[in-house]
Coordinates of C-alpha atoms and ligand atoms in Angstrom, one line a residue:
X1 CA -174.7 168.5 47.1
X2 CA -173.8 164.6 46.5
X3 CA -177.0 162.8 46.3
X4 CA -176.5 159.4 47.5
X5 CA -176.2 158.6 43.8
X6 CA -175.0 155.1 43.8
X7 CA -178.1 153.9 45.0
X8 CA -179.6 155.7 42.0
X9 CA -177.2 154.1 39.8
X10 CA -177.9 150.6 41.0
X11 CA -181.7 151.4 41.0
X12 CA -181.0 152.9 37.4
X13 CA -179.2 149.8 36.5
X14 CA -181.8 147.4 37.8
X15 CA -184.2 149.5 35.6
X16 CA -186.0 151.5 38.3
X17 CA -189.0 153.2 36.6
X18 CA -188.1 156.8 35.7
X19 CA -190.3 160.4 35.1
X20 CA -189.6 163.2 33.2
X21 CA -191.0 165.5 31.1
X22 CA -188.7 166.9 27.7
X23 CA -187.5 170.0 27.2
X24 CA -184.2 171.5 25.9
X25 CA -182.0 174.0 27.9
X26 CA -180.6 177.1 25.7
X27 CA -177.0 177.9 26.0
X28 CA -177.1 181.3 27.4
X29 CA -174.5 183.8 27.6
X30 CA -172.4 184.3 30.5
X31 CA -172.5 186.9 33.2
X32 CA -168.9 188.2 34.6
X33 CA -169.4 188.8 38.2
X34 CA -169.5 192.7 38.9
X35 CA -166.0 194.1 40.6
X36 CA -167.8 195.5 43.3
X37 CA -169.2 193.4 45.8
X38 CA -172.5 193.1 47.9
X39 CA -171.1 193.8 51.4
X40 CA -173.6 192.1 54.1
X41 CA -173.5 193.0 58.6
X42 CA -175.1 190.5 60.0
X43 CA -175.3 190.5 63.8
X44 CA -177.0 186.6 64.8
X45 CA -178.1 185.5 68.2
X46 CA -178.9 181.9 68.7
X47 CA -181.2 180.5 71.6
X48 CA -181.1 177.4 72.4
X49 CA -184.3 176.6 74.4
X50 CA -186.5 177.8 71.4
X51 CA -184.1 177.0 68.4
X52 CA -184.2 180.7 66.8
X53 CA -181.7 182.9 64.8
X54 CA -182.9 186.9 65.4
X55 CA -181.0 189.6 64.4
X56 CA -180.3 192.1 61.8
X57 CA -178.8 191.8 58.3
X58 CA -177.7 195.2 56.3
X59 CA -176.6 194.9 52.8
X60 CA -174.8 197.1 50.7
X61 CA -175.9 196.3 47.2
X62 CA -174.3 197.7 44.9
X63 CA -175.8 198.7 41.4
X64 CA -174.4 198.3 38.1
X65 CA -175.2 198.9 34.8
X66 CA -179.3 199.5 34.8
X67 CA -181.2 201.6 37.4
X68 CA -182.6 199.2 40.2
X69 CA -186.5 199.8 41.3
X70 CA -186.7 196.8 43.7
X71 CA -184.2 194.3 45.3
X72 CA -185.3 190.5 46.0
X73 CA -184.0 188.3 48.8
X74 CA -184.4 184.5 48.9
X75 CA -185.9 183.4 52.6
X76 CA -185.2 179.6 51.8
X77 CA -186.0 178.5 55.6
X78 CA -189.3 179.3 54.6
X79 CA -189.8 176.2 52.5
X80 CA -190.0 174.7 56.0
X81 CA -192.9 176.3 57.2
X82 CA -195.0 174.7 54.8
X83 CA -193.5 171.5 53.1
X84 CA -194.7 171.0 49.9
X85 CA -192.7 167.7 48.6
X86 CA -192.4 164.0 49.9
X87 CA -193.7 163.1 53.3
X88 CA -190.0 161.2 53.0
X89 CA -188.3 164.9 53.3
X90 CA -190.4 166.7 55.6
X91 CA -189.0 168.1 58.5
X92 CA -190.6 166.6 61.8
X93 CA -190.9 170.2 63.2
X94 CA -191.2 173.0 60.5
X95 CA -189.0 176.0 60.2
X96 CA -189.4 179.9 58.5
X97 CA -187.8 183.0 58.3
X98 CA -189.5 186.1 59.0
X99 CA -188.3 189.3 58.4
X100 CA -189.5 193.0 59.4
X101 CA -188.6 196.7 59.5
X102 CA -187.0 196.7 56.1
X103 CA -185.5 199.9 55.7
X104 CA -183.3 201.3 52.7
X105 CA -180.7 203.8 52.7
X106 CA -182.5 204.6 56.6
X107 CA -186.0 204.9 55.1
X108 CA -188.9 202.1 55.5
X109 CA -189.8 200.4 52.8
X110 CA -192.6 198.3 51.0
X111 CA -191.9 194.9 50.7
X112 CA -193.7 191.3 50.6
X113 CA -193.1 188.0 51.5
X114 CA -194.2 185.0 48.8
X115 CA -192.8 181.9 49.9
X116 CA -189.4 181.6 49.6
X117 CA -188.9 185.3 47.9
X118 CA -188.9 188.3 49.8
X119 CA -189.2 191.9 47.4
X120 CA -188.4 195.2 48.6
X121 CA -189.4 197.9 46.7
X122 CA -186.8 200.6 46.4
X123 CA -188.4 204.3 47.6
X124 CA -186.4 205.5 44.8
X125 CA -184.5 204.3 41.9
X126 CA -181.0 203.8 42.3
X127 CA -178.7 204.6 39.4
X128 CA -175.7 202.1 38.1
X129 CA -172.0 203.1 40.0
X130 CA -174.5 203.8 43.5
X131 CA -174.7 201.6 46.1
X132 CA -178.3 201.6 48.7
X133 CA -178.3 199.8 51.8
X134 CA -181.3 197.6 52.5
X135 CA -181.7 196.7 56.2
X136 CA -183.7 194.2 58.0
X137 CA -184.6 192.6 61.4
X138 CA -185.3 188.7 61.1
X139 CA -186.1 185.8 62.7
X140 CA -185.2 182.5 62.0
X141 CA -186.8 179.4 63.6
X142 CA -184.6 176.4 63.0
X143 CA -186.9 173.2 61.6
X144 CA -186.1 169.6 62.9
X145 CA -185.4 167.5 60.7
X146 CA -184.6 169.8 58.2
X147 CA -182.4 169.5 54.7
X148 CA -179.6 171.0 54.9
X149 CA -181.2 173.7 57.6
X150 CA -181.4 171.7 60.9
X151 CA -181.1 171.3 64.5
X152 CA -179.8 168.0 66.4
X153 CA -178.5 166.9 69.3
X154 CA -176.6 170.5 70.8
X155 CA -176.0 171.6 67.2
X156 CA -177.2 174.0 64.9
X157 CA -176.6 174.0 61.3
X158 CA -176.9 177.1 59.7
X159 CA -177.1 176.8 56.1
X160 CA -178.9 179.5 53.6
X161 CA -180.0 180.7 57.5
X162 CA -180.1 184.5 56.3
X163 CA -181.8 186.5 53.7
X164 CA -179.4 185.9 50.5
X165 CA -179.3 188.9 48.2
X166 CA -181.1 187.2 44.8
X167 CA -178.8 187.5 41.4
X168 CA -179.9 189.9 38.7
X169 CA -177.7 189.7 35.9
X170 CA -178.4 190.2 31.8
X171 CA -181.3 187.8 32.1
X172 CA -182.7 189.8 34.8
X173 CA -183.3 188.6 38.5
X174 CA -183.1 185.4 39.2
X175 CA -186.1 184.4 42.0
X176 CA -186.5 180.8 41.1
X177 CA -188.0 178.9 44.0
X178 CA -187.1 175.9 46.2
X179 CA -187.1 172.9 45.6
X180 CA -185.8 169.0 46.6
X181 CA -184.2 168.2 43.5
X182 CA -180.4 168.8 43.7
X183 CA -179.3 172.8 45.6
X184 CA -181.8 175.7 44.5
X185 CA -179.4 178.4 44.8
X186 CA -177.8 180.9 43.3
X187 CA -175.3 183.6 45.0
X188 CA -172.8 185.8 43.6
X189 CA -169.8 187.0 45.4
X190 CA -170.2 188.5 48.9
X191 CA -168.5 190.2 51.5
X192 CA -169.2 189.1 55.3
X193 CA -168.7 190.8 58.7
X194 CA -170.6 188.5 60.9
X195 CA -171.6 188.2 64.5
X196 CA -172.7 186.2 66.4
X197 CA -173.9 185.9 69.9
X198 CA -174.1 182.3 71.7
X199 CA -174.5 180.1 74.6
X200 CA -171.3 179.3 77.0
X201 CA -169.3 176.5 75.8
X202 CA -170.2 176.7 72.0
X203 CA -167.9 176.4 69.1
X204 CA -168.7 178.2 65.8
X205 CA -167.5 176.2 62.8
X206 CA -167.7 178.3 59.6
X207 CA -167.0 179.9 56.1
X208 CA -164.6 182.0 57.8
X209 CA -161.2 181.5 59.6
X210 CA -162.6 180.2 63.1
X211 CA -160.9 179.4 66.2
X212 CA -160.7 175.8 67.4
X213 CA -161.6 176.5 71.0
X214 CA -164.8 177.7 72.4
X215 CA -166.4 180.8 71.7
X216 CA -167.0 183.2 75.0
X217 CA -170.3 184.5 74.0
X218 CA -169.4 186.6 71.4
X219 CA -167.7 186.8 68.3
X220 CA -167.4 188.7 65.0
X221 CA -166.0 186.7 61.4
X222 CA -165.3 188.5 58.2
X223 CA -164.7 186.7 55.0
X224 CA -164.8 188.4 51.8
X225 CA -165.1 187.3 48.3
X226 CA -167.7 183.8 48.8
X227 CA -171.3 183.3 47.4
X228 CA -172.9 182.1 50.8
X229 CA -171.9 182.5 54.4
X230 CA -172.4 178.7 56.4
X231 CA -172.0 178.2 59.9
X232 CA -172.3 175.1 62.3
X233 CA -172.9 176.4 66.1
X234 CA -172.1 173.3 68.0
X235 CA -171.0 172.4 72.0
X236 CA -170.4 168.9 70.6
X237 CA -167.8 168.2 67.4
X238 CA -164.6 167.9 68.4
X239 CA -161.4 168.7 65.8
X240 CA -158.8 167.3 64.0
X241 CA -156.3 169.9 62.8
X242 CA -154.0 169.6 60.0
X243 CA -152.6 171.6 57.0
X244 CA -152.3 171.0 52.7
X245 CA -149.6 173.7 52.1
X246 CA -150.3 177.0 53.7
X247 CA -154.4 176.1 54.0
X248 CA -155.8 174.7 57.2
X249 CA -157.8 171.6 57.0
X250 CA -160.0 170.6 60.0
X251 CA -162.2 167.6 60.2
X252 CA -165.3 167.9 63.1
X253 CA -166.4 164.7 64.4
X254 CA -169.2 163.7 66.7
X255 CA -168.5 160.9 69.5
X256 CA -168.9 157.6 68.0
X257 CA -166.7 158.6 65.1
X258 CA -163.3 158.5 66.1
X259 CA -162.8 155.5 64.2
X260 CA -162.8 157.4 60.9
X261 CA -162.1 160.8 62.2
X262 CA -158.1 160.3 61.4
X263 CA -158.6 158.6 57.7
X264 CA -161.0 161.2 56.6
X265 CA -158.8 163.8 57.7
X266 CA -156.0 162.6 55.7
X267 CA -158.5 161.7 52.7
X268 CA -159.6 165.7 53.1
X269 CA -155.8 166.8 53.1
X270 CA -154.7 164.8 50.0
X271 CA -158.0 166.1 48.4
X272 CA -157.6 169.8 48.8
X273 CA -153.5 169.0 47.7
X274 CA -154.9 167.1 44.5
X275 CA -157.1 169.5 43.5
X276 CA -154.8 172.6 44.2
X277 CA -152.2 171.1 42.4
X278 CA -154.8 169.9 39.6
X279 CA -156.5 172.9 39.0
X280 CA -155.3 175.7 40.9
X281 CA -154.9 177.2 44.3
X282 CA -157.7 177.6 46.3
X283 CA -157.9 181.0 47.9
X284 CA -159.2 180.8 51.4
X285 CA -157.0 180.6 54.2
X286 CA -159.2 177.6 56.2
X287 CA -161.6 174.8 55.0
X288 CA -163.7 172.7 57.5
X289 CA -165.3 168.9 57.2
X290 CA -168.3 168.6 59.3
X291 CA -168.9 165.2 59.5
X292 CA -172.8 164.0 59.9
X293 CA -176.1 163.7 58.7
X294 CA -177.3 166.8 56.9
X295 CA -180.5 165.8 55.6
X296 CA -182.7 163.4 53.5
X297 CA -181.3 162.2 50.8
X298 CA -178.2 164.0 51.8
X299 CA -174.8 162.4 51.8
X300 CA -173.1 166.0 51.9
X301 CA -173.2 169.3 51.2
X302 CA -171.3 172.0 49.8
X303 CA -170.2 176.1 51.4
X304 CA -167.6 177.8 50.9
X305 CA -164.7 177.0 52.9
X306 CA -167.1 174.4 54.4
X307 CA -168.5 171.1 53.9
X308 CA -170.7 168.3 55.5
X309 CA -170.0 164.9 55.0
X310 CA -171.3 161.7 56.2
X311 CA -168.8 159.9 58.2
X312 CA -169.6 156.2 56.7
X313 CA -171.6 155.5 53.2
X314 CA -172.7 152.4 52.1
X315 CA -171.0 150.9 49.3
X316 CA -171.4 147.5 47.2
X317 CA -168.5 146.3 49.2
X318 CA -169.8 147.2 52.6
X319 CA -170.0 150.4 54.8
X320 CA -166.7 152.8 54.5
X321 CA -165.6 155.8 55.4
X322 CA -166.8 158.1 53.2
X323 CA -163.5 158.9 51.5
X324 CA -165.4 159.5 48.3
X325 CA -168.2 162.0 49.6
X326 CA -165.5 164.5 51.4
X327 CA -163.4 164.4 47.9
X328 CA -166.8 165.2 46.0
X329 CA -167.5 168.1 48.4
X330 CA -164.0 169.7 48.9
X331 CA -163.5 169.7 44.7
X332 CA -166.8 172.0 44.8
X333 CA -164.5 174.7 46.9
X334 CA -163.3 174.6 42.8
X335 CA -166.4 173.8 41.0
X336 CA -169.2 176.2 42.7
X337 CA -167.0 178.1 45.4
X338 CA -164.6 180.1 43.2
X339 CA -165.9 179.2 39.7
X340 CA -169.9 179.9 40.4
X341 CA -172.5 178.7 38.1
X342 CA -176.2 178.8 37.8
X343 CA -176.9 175.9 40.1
X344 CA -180.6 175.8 39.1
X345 CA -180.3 176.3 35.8
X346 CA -177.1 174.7 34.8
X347 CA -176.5 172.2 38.0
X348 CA -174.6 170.0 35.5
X349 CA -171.6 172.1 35.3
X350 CA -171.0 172.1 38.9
X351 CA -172.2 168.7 40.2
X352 CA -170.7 167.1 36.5
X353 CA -167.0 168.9 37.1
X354 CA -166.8 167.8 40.7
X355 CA -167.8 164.1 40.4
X356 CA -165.2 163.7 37.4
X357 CA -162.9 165.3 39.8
X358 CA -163.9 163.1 42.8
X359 CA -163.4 159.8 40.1
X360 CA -160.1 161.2 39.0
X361 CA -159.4 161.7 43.1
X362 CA -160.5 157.9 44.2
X363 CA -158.4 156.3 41.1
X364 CA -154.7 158.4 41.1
X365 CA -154.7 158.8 44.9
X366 CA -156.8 155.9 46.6
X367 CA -156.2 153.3 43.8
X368 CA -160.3 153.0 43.4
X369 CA -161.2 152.0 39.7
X370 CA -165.0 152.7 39.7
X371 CA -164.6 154.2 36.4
X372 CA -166.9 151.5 34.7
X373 CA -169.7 151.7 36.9
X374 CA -170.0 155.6 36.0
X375 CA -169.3 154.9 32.2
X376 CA -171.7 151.7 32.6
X377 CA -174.5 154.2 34.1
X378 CA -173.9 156.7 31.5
X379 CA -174.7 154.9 28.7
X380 CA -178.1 154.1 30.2
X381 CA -178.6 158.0 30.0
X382 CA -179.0 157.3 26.2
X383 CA -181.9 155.4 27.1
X384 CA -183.3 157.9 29.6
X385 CA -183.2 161.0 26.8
X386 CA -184.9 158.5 24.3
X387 CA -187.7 158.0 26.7
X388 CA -188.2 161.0 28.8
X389 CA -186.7 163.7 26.3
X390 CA -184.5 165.0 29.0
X391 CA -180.8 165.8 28.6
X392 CA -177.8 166.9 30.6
X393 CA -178.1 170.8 30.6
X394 CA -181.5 171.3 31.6
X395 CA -182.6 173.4 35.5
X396 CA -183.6 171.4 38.0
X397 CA -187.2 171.3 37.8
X398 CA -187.1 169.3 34.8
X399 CA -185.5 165.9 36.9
X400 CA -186.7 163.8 39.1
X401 CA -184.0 162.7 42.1
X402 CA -183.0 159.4 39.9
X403 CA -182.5 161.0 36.7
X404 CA -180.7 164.4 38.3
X405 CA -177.9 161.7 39.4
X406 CA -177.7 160.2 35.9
X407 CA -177.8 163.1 34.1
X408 CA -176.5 165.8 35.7
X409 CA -173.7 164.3 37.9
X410 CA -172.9 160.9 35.9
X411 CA -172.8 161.6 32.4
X412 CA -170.6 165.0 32.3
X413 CA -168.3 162.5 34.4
X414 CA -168.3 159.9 32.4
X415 CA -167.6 162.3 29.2
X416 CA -164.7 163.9 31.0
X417 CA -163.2 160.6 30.9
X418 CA -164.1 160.1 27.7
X419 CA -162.4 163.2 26.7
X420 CA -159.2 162.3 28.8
X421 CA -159.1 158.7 26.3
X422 CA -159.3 161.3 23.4
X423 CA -157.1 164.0 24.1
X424 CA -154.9 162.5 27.1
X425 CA -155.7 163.3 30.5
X426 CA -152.9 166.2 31.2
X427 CA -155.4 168.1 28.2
X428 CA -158.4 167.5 30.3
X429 CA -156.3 168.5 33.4
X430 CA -155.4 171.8 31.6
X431 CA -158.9 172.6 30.4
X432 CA -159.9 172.6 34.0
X433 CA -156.9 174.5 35.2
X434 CA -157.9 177.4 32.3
X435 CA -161.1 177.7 33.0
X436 CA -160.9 178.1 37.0
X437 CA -157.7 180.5 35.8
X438 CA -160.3 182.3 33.5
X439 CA -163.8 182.4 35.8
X440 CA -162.0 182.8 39.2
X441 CA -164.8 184.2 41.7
X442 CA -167.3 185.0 38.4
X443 CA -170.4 183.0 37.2
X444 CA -169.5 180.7 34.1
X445 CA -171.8 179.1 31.8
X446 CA -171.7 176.0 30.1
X447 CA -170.9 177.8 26.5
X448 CA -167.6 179.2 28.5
X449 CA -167.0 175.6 29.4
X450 CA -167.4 174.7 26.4
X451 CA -165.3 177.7 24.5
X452 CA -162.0 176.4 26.7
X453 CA -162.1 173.0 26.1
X454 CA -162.0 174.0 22.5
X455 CA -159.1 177.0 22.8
X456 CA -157.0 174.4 25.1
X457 CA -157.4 171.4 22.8
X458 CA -157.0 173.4 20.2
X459 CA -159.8 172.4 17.8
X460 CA -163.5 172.1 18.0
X461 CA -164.9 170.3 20.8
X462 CA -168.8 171.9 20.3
X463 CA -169.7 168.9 18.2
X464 CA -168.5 166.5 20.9
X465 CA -170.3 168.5 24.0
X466 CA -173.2 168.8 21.5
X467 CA -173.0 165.0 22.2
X468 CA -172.9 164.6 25.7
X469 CA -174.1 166.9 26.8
X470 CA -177.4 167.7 24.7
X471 CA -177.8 164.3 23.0
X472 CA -177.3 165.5 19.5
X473 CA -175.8 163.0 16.8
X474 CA -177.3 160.0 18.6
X475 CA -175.1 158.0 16.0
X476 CA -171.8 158.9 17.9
X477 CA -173.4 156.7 20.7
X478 CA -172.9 153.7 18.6
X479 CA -169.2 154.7 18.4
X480 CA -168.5 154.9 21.7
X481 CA -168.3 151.2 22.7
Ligands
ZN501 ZN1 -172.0 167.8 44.4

């Protein structure tokens, strides 16, 4: 997600009061996504009149290295049904996600609901090399007014709308709950056959390879190899088409848009072309822009082969297109869409990659030197880890919205510049390029960041993330100038 962080910086600047509580993050060691696949079916009807999803959903899961007594799904609609943060966020009309007749391998099967989790208990262990087959019917009710998740005007946006297979790696499952701070997920590598029944005259919009004209009632998308499956059921965007080498770029717009429809079409084109070129070629055949508001707090969001943007952002020179905010999303199809991460746990080395790549973007192909304001804003995260303890690799619990901006998105920025004065941007460029080259559809962590950097410049970088990154030798702060 891009937070509408340069309000935070210019509250941060103006010394906005800040919360946090300390604690240190562990580097932990990485987890190379498994060769085989979860494979989800997912057949969706939407209905208009009373804003639900239902359907079924069967997984394949397959199961590797340690015998599996229970499988956990993440229901994140239903941190709708109940909102539990600021009265700022909540949805006007709340919104859940209800499963039943969970089956595996045929054979029903205990499970519970808590929240956001959903565990099914496995009738019998399944050994590493196997594969079971957990099946469900579900119900989704669409809140208004939701993040992310939301209905408005004749358009649904479907986003985290299904029950998403939880991650177990070496550290075990990973069930961490919602929350507002930054994006609480955490997907591997799927494979979707998905389809979808709607209303005459809709358009689907998703992670897949759609078609630009209506759908007629019915239609099935696969798409393999992506952590998350998004899709925007709509009767009012309206495309613009284009290519960036052989990948299909198309911007959705709403009426009242047309103005920057054509600019941020182009901005999206010469994006996806940067970044290809930059860091290597991304490996989906279609990406869509949907342009609008997304959320709270939202300025856009991130899917595979899919982002939101909004169309115009406020800046200190006025409202603009939001050139900057489509860049920031479409370099996460690199940072999060092929090279995954632990977005709760290590949001930094997504959110920290992308908005040096969005800076790098604005300043070599839209002549925009804002490089000071994130190296100005940095420096006050020295201040911020003094005071509230808190550094750049922590999970998302431990920040509140202004420091997650600062520290999470603005610093690992502004040290990737640093590092470009140091070692000359084409080495910074080349770091990148290895470790997309290297972590291609895996999960990376930031000790495998950290490990390239160090092969590609070809000497120790640790003390220098130590830095940065964890706030260690406080006196290289001095140095920095
Ligand atoms: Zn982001």
């Amino acid at each position: 997600m891009k937070r509408r962080f340069l309000f935070f910086m210019a509250l941060i600047l103006a010394g906005a009061p800040l919360l946090q509580n300390p604690n240190l993050a562990q580097a932990e060691g990485k987890w190379r996504g498994a060769e085989r696949r979860p494979y989800y079916v997912i057949d969706a009807r939407y209905d208009e009149a009373s804003t639900k999803v239902t359907g079924h959903l069967s997984v394949k899961v397959p199961v590797e290295k340690e015998a599996l007594s229970q499988v956990y799904f993440h229901l994140y609609p239903n941190a709708f049904a109940d909102w539990k943060w600021g009265e700022e966020s909540k949805p006007k009309q709340p919104g859940y996600l209800k499963v039943k007749n969970v089956r595996v391998d045929g054979v029903q099967a205990h499970n519970k609901t808590k929240e956001t989790l959903l565990k099914v208990d496995l009738p019998t262990p399944v050994h590493p090399g196997k594969t079971t087959q957990v099946e469900m019917d579900y119900e989704l009710k669409l809140p208004k007014g939701g993040m992310r998740l939301n209905k408005y005007g004749n358009t649904a946006f479907l986003a985290q709308w299904y029950p998403m297979l939880a991650v177990k790696d070496r550290e075990g499952w990973h069930t961490d709950p919602y929350t507002t701070t930054g994006d609480p997920f955490y997907s591997q590598m799927s494979d979707f056959e998905i389809t979808f029944h709607v209303p005459e005259g809709y358009r689907l919009i998703t992670s897949a390879k759609d078609s630009p004209e209506p759908v007629d009632s019915e239609v099935t998308l696969r798409q393999a190899n992506v952590r998350d499956f998004a899709a925007v059921i709509s009767k009012d965007y309206e495309p613009v088409q284009g290519r960036a080498g052989d990948v299909q770029v198309n911007l959705w717009y709403l009426k009242g848009m047309e103005d920057v429809a054509q600019e941020l079409h182009q901005a999206a084109i010469s994006g996806m072309e940067f970044f290809g070129k930059h860091f290597g070629k991304y490996p989906y055949q279609e990406v869509d822009v949907v342009l609008g508001e997304t959320g709270y707090g939202i300025a856009g969001m991130e899917y595979p082969g899919l982002v939101t943007s909004l169309d115009k952002i406020p800046t200190r020179k006025g409202e603009r297109p939001a050139v900057n905010v489509v860049a920031h999303e479409l370099a996460h199809q690199w940072w999060y869409g092929v090279v995954g991460n632990n977005q709760v746990k290590e949001p930094w080395l997504d959110e920290g990659l992308t908005t040096f790549s969005e800076f790098l973007f604005m300043s070599e192909q839209m002549g925009e030197n804002e490089q000071d304001l994130l190296v100005k804003a940095a420096e006050r995260t020295d201040r911020i880890h003094e005071e509230k303890g808190v550094t750049s690799v922590e999970s998302l619990y431990k920040y509140s919205d202004p420091v997650y901006g600062m520290m999470v998105y603005t610093r690992p920025a502004a040290m990737l510049w640093k590092l470009a004065d140091e070692l000359g941007k084409e080495k910074v460029l080349e770091i990148l390029s290895t470790y997309y080259d290297r972590y291609r559809f895996q999960t990376a962590t930031t000790q495998d960041f950290v490990q390239v950097a160090s092969e590609v410049a070809g000497k120790d970088l640790k003390p220098f993330f130590d830095h940065w990154l964890y706030f260690k030798d406080r006196s290289m702060s001095k140095k920095k100038g």
